[in-house]
């Protein structure tokens, strides 16, 4: 005799796959698209409709990274640093005729570099750390923390507070002056030296078989079709492509995008 089950007795797991740790561990289907992402082919974008599993992919990567000493996973969620407020504040500061898209690029560089610094800075202080950081990178980590603390601290309000303070003081300034001062505020020094130090470090890590995954998810939260939103997203894609090219094959950027965005 077949046994009947009530729907109430069947556990379908969490409504959102990325929040179901048990399913991510034992029930995740590693399709061809998954293997492409893990392998890393210089393509940092994961595109799909809402509910197609983009966030589940990042959650699976985070789970696997915890199980593998040679892997590191960093997740950046735009809502965590008030991205809507930031893009609107910056849009208010400069005129339509100025190249304010460049400022969005600097914000994304600062946010990503800040989270990398936040992860690597403790390793420079741990004598027992299994990862040996170069002296150049150690010095650059210290400098970024000293000169750009609002990118390294808890992102919730740190960056928004810095920009808001500037907005209050900028009413009587010309667009040209504002443009220069905003850039200096968002990029207090030329951090290409930090990017170069990370580039060298990650290429050394390649030969040691160390992987780092940097996922940016939740871009469709509070989405609108304004110029500010489009430029903010476009500059993230630009930074993602540049860092993917510079940081080597074992550093994987995963930028999750909804197909209708």
mmCIF file of C-alpha atoms in Angstrom:
data_model
loop_
_atom_site.group_PDB
_atom_site.id
_atom_site.type_symbol
_atom_site.label_atom_id
_atom_site.label_comp_id
_atom_site.label_asym_id
_atom_site.label_seq_id
_atom_site.Cartn_x
_atom_site.Cartn_y
_atom_site.Cartn_z
ATOM 1 C CA UNK A 1 0.000 0.000 0.000
ATOM 2 C CA UNK A 2 1.321 3.410 -0.934
ATOM 3 C CA UNK A 3 1.775 5.802 1.938
ATOM 4 C CA UNK A 4 0.077 9.165 1.574
ATOM 5 C CA UNK A 5 1.732 12.373 2.693
ATOM 6 C CA UNK A 6 0.168 15.698 3.469
ATOM 7 C CA UNK A 7 1.747 18.759 1.898
ATOM 8 C CA UNK A 8 2.191 20.070 5.434
ATOM 9 C CA UNK A 9 4.521 17.145 6.143
ATOM 10 C CA UNK A 10 6.854 17.883 3.226
ATOM 11 C CA UNK A 11 9.766 20.234 3.772
ATOM 12 C CA UNK A 12 10.394 22.213 0.599
ATOM 13 C CA UNK A 13 13.169 24.245 2.251
ATOM 14 C CA UNK A 14 13.393 28.011 2.497
ATOM 15 C CA UNK A 15 11.511 30.128 -0.053
ATOM 16 C CA UNK A 16 14.831 31.729 -1.068
ATOM 17 C CA UNK A 17 17.527 29.191 -1.894
ATOM 18 C CA UNK A 18 20.403 31.400 -0.755
ATOM 19 C CA UNK A 19 19.034 31.214 2.818
ATOM 20 C CA UNK A 20 18.795 27.418 2.891
ATOM 21 C CA UNK A 21 22.219 26.250 4.082
ATOM 22 C CA UNK A 22 21.254 22.560 4.081
ATOM 23 C CA UNK A 23 20.046 22.669 0.476
ATOM 24 C CA UNK A 24 23.151 24.575 -0.588
ATOM 25 C CA UNK A 25 25.276 21.843 0.964
ATOM 26 C CA UNK A 26 23.576 18.691 -0.265
ATOM 27 C CA UNK A 27 21.051 19.617 -2.976
ATOM 28 C CA UNK A 28 22.829 22.201 -5.126
ATOM 29 C CA UNK A 29 22.853 21.214 -8.795
ATOM 30 C CA UNK A 30 26.217 22.019 -10.351
ATOM 31 C CA UNK A 31 25.123 22.775 -13.899
ATOM 32 C CA UNK A 32 27.406 23.812 -16.754
ATOM 33 C CA UNK A 33 26.880 27.498 -15.912
ATOM 34 C CA UNK A 34 28.061 26.848 -12.359
ATOM 35 C CA UNK A 35 31.229 25.137 -13.566
ATOM 36 C CA UNK A 36 31.943 28.095 -15.858
ATOM 37 C CA UNK A 37 31.716 30.490 -12.910
ATOM 38 C CA UNK A 38 33.919 28.395 -10.628
ATOM 39 C CA UNK A 39 36.472 27.851 -13.364
ATOM 40 C CA UNK A 40 36.716 31.596 -13.974
ATOM 41 C CA UNK A 41 36.858 32.575 -17.617
ATOM 42 C CA UNK A 42 37.357 36.321 -17.364
ATOM 43 C CA UNK A 43 33.585 36.918 -17.452
ATOM 44 C CA UNK A 44 32.548 38.578 -14.168
ATOM 45 C CA UNK A 45 28.796 38.829 -14.843
ATOM 46 C CA UNK A 46 25.992 36.447 -13.881
ATOM 47 C CA UNK A 47 22.773 37.452 -15.656
ATOM 48 C CA UNK A 48 19.354 35.929 -15.080
ATOM 49 C CA UNK A 49 15.728 36.635 -14.275
ATOM 50 C CA UNK A 50 14.549 37.204 -10.727
ATOM 51 C CA UNK A 51 14.492 33.907 -8.829
ATOM 52 C CA UNK A 52 16.808 32.104 -11.262
ATOM 53 C CA UNK A 53 19.421 31.370 -8.591
ATOM 54 C CA UNK A 54 21.985 34.172 -8.895
ATOM 55 C CA UNK A 55 22.104 34.754 -5.136
ATOM 56 C CA UNK A 56 22.122 31.002 -4.523
ATOM 57 C CA UNK A 57 25.274 30.765 -6.631
ATOM 58 C CA UNK A 58 27.033 33.334 -4.461
ATOM 59 C CA UNK A 59 25.814 31.604 -1.293
ATOM 60 C CA UNK A 60 27.123 28.262 -2.590
ATOM 61 C CA UNK A 61 30.507 29.838 -3.294
ATOM 62 C CA UNK A 62 30.594 31.275 0.225
ATOM 63 C CA UNK A 63 29.783 27.842 1.664
ATOM 64 C CA UNK A 64 32.528 26.121 -0.350
ATOM 65 C CA UNK A 65 35.090 28.815 0.498
ATOM 66 C CA UNK A 66 34.552 28.122 4.200
ATOM 67 C CA UNK A 67 35.363 24.470 3.578
ATOM 68 C CA UNK A 68 38.524 25.234 1.603
ATOM 69 C CA UNK A 69 41.489 26.909 3.352
ATOM 70 C CA UNK A 70 42.882 28.083 0.013
ATOM 71 C CA UNK A 71 39.700 29.982 -0.920
ATOM 72 C CA UNK A 72 38.367 33.342 0.216
ATOM 73 C CA UNK A 73 34.886 34.728 -0.401
ATOM 74 C CA UNK A 74 33.850 38.389 -0.085
ATOM 75 C CA UNK A 75 30.251 39.520 -0.642
ATOM 76 C CA UNK A 76 29.322 43.144 -1.283
ATOM 77 C CA UNK A 77 25.642 44.100 -1.099
ATOM 78 C CA UNK A 78 24.921 47.634 -2.365
ATOM 79 C CA UNK A 79 22.096 48.166 0.118
ATOM 80 C CA UNK A 80 24.640 47.763 2.926
ATOM 81 C CA UNK A 81 26.321 51.034 1.970
ATOM 82 C CA UNK A 82 23.156 53.032 1.146
ATOM 83 C CA UNK A 83 23.816 52.936 -2.596
ATOM 84 C CA UNK A 84 20.573 54.728 -3.475
ATOM 85 C CA UNK A 85 21.424 57.661 -1.230
ATOM 86 C CA UNK A 86 25.003 57.806 -2.490
ATOM 87 C CA UNK A 87 24.182 57.845 -6.189
ATOM 88 C CA UNK A 88 21.485 60.515 -5.654
ATOM 89 C CA UNK A 89 23.756 62.659 -3.479
ATOM 90 C CA UNK A 90 26.483 62.582 -6.099
ATOM 91 C CA UNK A 91 23.986 63.363 -8.865
ATOM 92 C CA UNK A 92 22.895 66.474 -6.941
ATOM 93 C CA UNK A 93 26.431 67.774 -6.609
ATOM 94 C CA UNK A 94 27.401 68.161 -10.244
ATOM 95 C CA UNK A 95 25.750 69.427 -13.396
ATOM 96 C CA UNK A 96 24.494 67.285 -16.244
ATOM 97 C CA UNK A 97 27.270 68.655 -18.479
ATOM 98 C CA UNK A 98 30.128 67.453 -16.285
ATOM 99 C CA UNK A 99 31.644 63.992 -16.378
ATOM 100 C CA UNK A 100 30.202 62.910 -13.039
ATOM 101 C CA UNK A 101 30.163 59.274 -14.158
ATOM 102 C CA UNK A 102 33.860 59.274 -13.273
ATOM 103 C CA UNK A 103 32.920 59.904 -9.646
ATOM 104 C CA UNK A 104 30.754 56.792 -9.585
ATOM 105 C CA UNK A 105 33.726 54.811 -10.851
ATOM 106 C CA UNK A 106 35.853 56.101 -7.978
ATOM 107 C CA UNK A 107 33.131 55.183 -5.470
ATOM 108 C CA UNK A 108 33.036 51.595 -6.764
ATOM 109 C CA UNK A 109 36.829 51.322 -6.769
ATOM 110 C CA UNK A 110 36.911 52.621 -3.203
ATOM 111 C CA UNK A 111 34.192 50.254 -1.988
ATOM 112 C CA UNK A 112 35.778 47.151 -3.524
ATOM 113 C CA UNK A 113 39.292 48.106 -2.459
ATOM 114 C CA UNK A 114 38.002 48.943 1.021
ATOM 115 C CA UNK A 115 36.517 45.486 1.462
ATOM 116 C CA UNK A 116 39.728 43.866 0.197
ATOM 117 C CA UNK A 117 41.734 45.975 2.651
ATOM 118 C CA UNK A 118 39.328 45.054 5.461
ATOM 119 C CA UNK A 119 39.927 41.370 4.701
ATOM 120 C CA UNK A 120 43.701 41.465 4.169
ATOM 121 C CA UNK A 121 44.757 43.953 6.868
ATOM 122 C CA UNK A 122 44.373 41.422 9.739
ATOM 123 C CA UNK A 123 46.472 38.897 7.772
ATOM 124 C CA UNK A 124 49.377 41.337 7.753
ATOM 125 C CA UNK A 125 49.281 41.386 11.563
ATOM 126 C CA UNK A 126 48.924 37.623 12.104
ATOM 127 C CA UNK A 127 52.294 35.950 12.361
ATOM 128 C CA UNK A 128 50.637 32.542 12.011
ATOM 129 C CA UNK A 129 48.707 33.457 8.868
ATOM 130 C CA UNK A 130 49.126 30.918 6.066
ATOM 131 C CA UNK A 131 49.196 33.765 3.526
ATOM 132 C CA UNK A 132 52.415 35.736 3.269
ATOM 133 C CA UNK A 133 51.725 39.298 2.185
ATOM 134 C CA UNK A 134 54.364 41.364 0.420
ATOM 135 C CA UNK A 135 55.835 44.326 2.270
ATOM 136 C CA UNK A 136 54.548 46.653 -0.475
ATOM 137 C CA UNK A 137 50.996 45.420 0.085
ATOM 138 C CA UNK A 138 51.302 45.746 3.857
ATOM 139 C CA UNK A 139 52.354 49.385 3.494
ATOM 140 C CA UNK A 140 49.552 50.097 1.026
ATOM 141 C CA UNK A 141 46.977 48.487 3.337
ATOM 142 C CA UNK A 142 48.103 50.769 6.153
ATOM 143 C CA UNK A 143 47.919 53.850 3.940
ATOM 144 C CA UNK A 144 44.435 53.112 2.627
ATOM 145 C CA UNK A 145 43.120 52.531 6.153
ATOM 146 C CA UNK A 146 44.663 55.797 7.273
ATOM 147 C CA UNK A 147 43.526 57.985 4.366
ATOM 148 C CA UNK A 148 40.253 56.311 3.325
ATOM 149 C CA UNK A 149 38.686 54.971 6.547
ATOM 150 C CA UNK A 150 35.135 55.546 5.283
ATOM 151 C CA UNK A 151 35.633 52.776 2.699
ATOM 152 C CA UNK A 152 36.985 50.319 5.270
ATOM 153 C CA UNK A 153 34.710 50.902 8.267
ATOM 154 C CA UNK A 154 31.218 49.448 8.540
ATOM 155 C CA UNK A 155 29.761 50.645 5.257
ATOM 156 C CA UNK A 156 26.217 51.272 6.492
ATOM 157 C CA UNK A 157 26.520 55.056 6.832
ATOM 158 C CA UNK A 158 30.250 55.814 6.714
ATOM 159 C CA UNK A 159 30.472 56.771 3.029
ATOM 160 C CA UNK A 160 27.045 58.443 2.934
ATOM 161 C CA UNK A 161 27.994 60.589 5.942
ATOM 162 C CA UNK A 162 31.147 61.820 4.211
ATOM 163 C CA UNK A 163 29.240 62.823 1.064
ATOM 164 C CA UNK A 164 26.338 64.367 3.020
ATOM 165 C CA UNK A 165 28.731 66.610 4.936
ATOM 166 C CA UNK A 166 30.182 67.818 1.666
ATOM 167 C CA UNK A 167 26.716 68.489 0.193
ATOM 168 C CA UNK A 168 25.925 70.851 3.068
ATOM 169 C CA UNK A 169 29.071 72.865 2.413
ATOM 170 C CA UNK A 170 28.948 72.971 -1.382
ATOM 171 C CA UNK A 171 25.987 75.238 -2.141
ATOM 172 C CA UNK A 172 28.056 78.322 -3.037
ATOM 173 C CA UNK A 173 30.786 76.585 -4.988
ATOM 174 C CA UNK A 174 31.083 76.415 -8.755
ATOM 175 C CA UNK A 175 30.639 73.151 -10.623
ATOM 176 C CA UNK A 176 34.316 73.105 -11.622
ATOM 177 C CA UNK A 177 35.452 73.569 -8.045
ATOM 178 C CA UNK A 178 32.953 71.025 -6.786
ATOM 179 C CA UNK A 179 34.136 68.479 -9.328
ATOM 180 C CA UNK A 180 37.751 68.715 -8.174
ATOM 181 C CA UNK A 181 36.897 68.706 -4.483
ATOM 182 C CA UNK A 182 34.468 65.782 -4.747
ATOM 183 C CA UNK A 183 37.104 63.742 -6.555
ATOM 184 C CA UNK A 184 39.672 64.502 -3.856
ATOM 185 C CA UNK A 185 37.132 63.625 -1.183
ATOM 186 C CA UNK A 186 36.260 60.273 -2.767
ATOM 187 C CA UNK A 187 39.857 59.480 -3.745
ATOM 188 C CA UNK A 188 42.037 61.215 -1.119
ATOM 189 C CA UNK A 189 45.188 59.897 -2.780
ATOM 190 C CA UNK A 190 46.098 58.035 -5.952
ATOM 191 C CA UNK A 191 45.372 54.442 -4.919
ATOM 192 C CA UNK A 192 46.731 52.925 -8.125
ATOM 193 C CA UNK A 193 49.710 51.910 -5.995
ATOM 194 C CA UNK A 194 47.337 49.775 -3.879
ATOM 195 C CA UNK A 195 45.772 48.246 -6.982
ATOM 196 C CA UNK A 196 49.243 47.406 -8.283
ATOM 197 C CA UNK A 197 50.208 45.829 -4.934
ATOM 198 C CA UNK A 198 47.046 43.683 -4.980
ATOM 199 C CA UNK A 199 47.769 42.750 -8.589
ATOM 200 C CA UNK A 200 51.222 41.467 -7.656
ATOM 201 C CA UNK A 201 49.901 39.653 -4.566
ATOM 202 C CA UNK A 202 47.110 37.902 -6.437
ATOM 203 C CA UNK A 203 49.426 36.791 -9.221
ATOM 204 C CA UNK A 204 51.682 35.213 -6.592
ATOM 205 C CA UNK A 205 48.611 33.575 -5.071
ATOM 206 C CA UNK A 206 47.800 32.115 -8.500
ATOM 207 C CA UNK A 207 50.906 29.948 -8.400
ATOM 208 C CA UNK A 208 49.989 28.842 -4.859
ATOM 209 C CA UNK A 209 46.515 27.738 -5.966
ATOM 210 C CA UNK A 210 44.738 30.343 -3.795
ATOM 211 C CA UNK A 211 41.360 31.556 -5.057
ATOM 212 C CA UNK A 212 39.456 34.671 -4.048
ATOM 213 C CA UNK A 213 35.818 35.264 -5.000
ATOM 214 C CA UNK A 214 34.299 38.751 -4.826
ATOM 215 C CA UNK A 215 30.535 38.738 -5.310
ATOM 216 C CA UNK A 216 28.371 41.837 -5.750
ATOM 217 C CA UNK A 217 24.716 40.953 -5.372
ATOM 218 C CA UNK A 218 21.421 42.754 -4.789
ATOM 219 C CA UNK A 219 21.869 45.426 -7.466
ATOM 220 C CA UNK A 220 18.173 45.236 -8.364
ATOM 221 C CA UNK A 221 17.078 46.381 -4.900
ATOM 222 C CA UNK A 222 15.506 49.872 -5.081
ATOM 223 C CA UNK A 223 16.251 49.959 -8.804
ATOM 224 C CA UNK A 224 14.926 52.787 -10.977
ATOM 225 C CA UNK A 225 15.529 53.925 -14.552
ATOM 226 C CA UNK A 226 17.162 57.259 -13.737
ATOM 227 C CA UNK A 227 20.423 58.351 -15.344
ATOM 228 C CA UNK A 228 22.048 58.125 -11.917
ATOM 229 C CA UNK A 229 21.102 54.441 -11.577
ATOM 230 C CA UNK A 230 22.280 53.569 -15.079
ATOM 231 C CA UNK A 231 25.607 55.351 -14.739
ATOM 232 C CA UNK A 232 26.157 53.899 -11.268
ATOM 233 C CA UNK A 233 25.641 50.395 -12.652
ATOM 234 C CA UNK A 234 27.702 51.065 -15.779
ATOM 235 C CA UNK A 235 30.686 52.186 -13.725
ATOM 236 C CA UNK A 236 30.488 49.072 -11.541
ATOM 237 C CA UNK A 237 30.643 46.925 -14.679
ATOM 238 C CA UNK A 238 33.627 48.941 -15.884
ATOM 239 C CA UNK A 239 35.489 48.513 -12.587
ATOM 240 C CA UNK A 240 34.595 44.807 -12.478
ATOM 241 C CA UNK A 241 36.068 44.246 -15.933
ATOM 242 C CA UNK A 242 39.226 46.219 -15.172
ATOM 243 C CA UNK A 243 39.903 44.419 -11.886
ATOM 244 C CA UNK A 244 39.183 41.043 -13.499
ATOM 245 C CA UNK A 245 41.810 41.764 -16.149
ATOM 246 C CA UNK A 246 44.395 43.024 -13.632
ATOM 247 C CA UNK A 247 44.080 40.625 -10.710
ATOM 248 C CA UNK A 248 44.737 37.330 -12.487
ATOM 249 C CA UNK A 249 42.891 34.107 -13.177
ATOM 250 C CA UNK A 250 42.441 33.031 -9.538
ATOM 251 C CA UNK A 251 40.597 36.215 -8.571
ATOM 252 C CA UNK A 252 36.960 35.943 -9.604
ATOM 253 C CA UNK A 253 34.488 38.838 -9.664
ATOM 254 C CA UNK A 254 30.846 37.759 -9.744
ATOM 255 C CA UNK A 255 28.452 40.621 -10.458
ATOM 256 C CA UNK A 256 24.845 39.443 -10.367
ATOM 257 C CA UNK A 257 22.505 41.247 -12.750
ATOM 258 C CA UNK A 258 18.808 40.777 -13.386
ATOM 259 C CA UNK A 259 18.159 40.288 -17.095
ATOM 260 C CA UNK A 260 15.666 43.154 -17.411
ATOM 261 C CA UNK A 261 18.217 45.592 -15.935
#
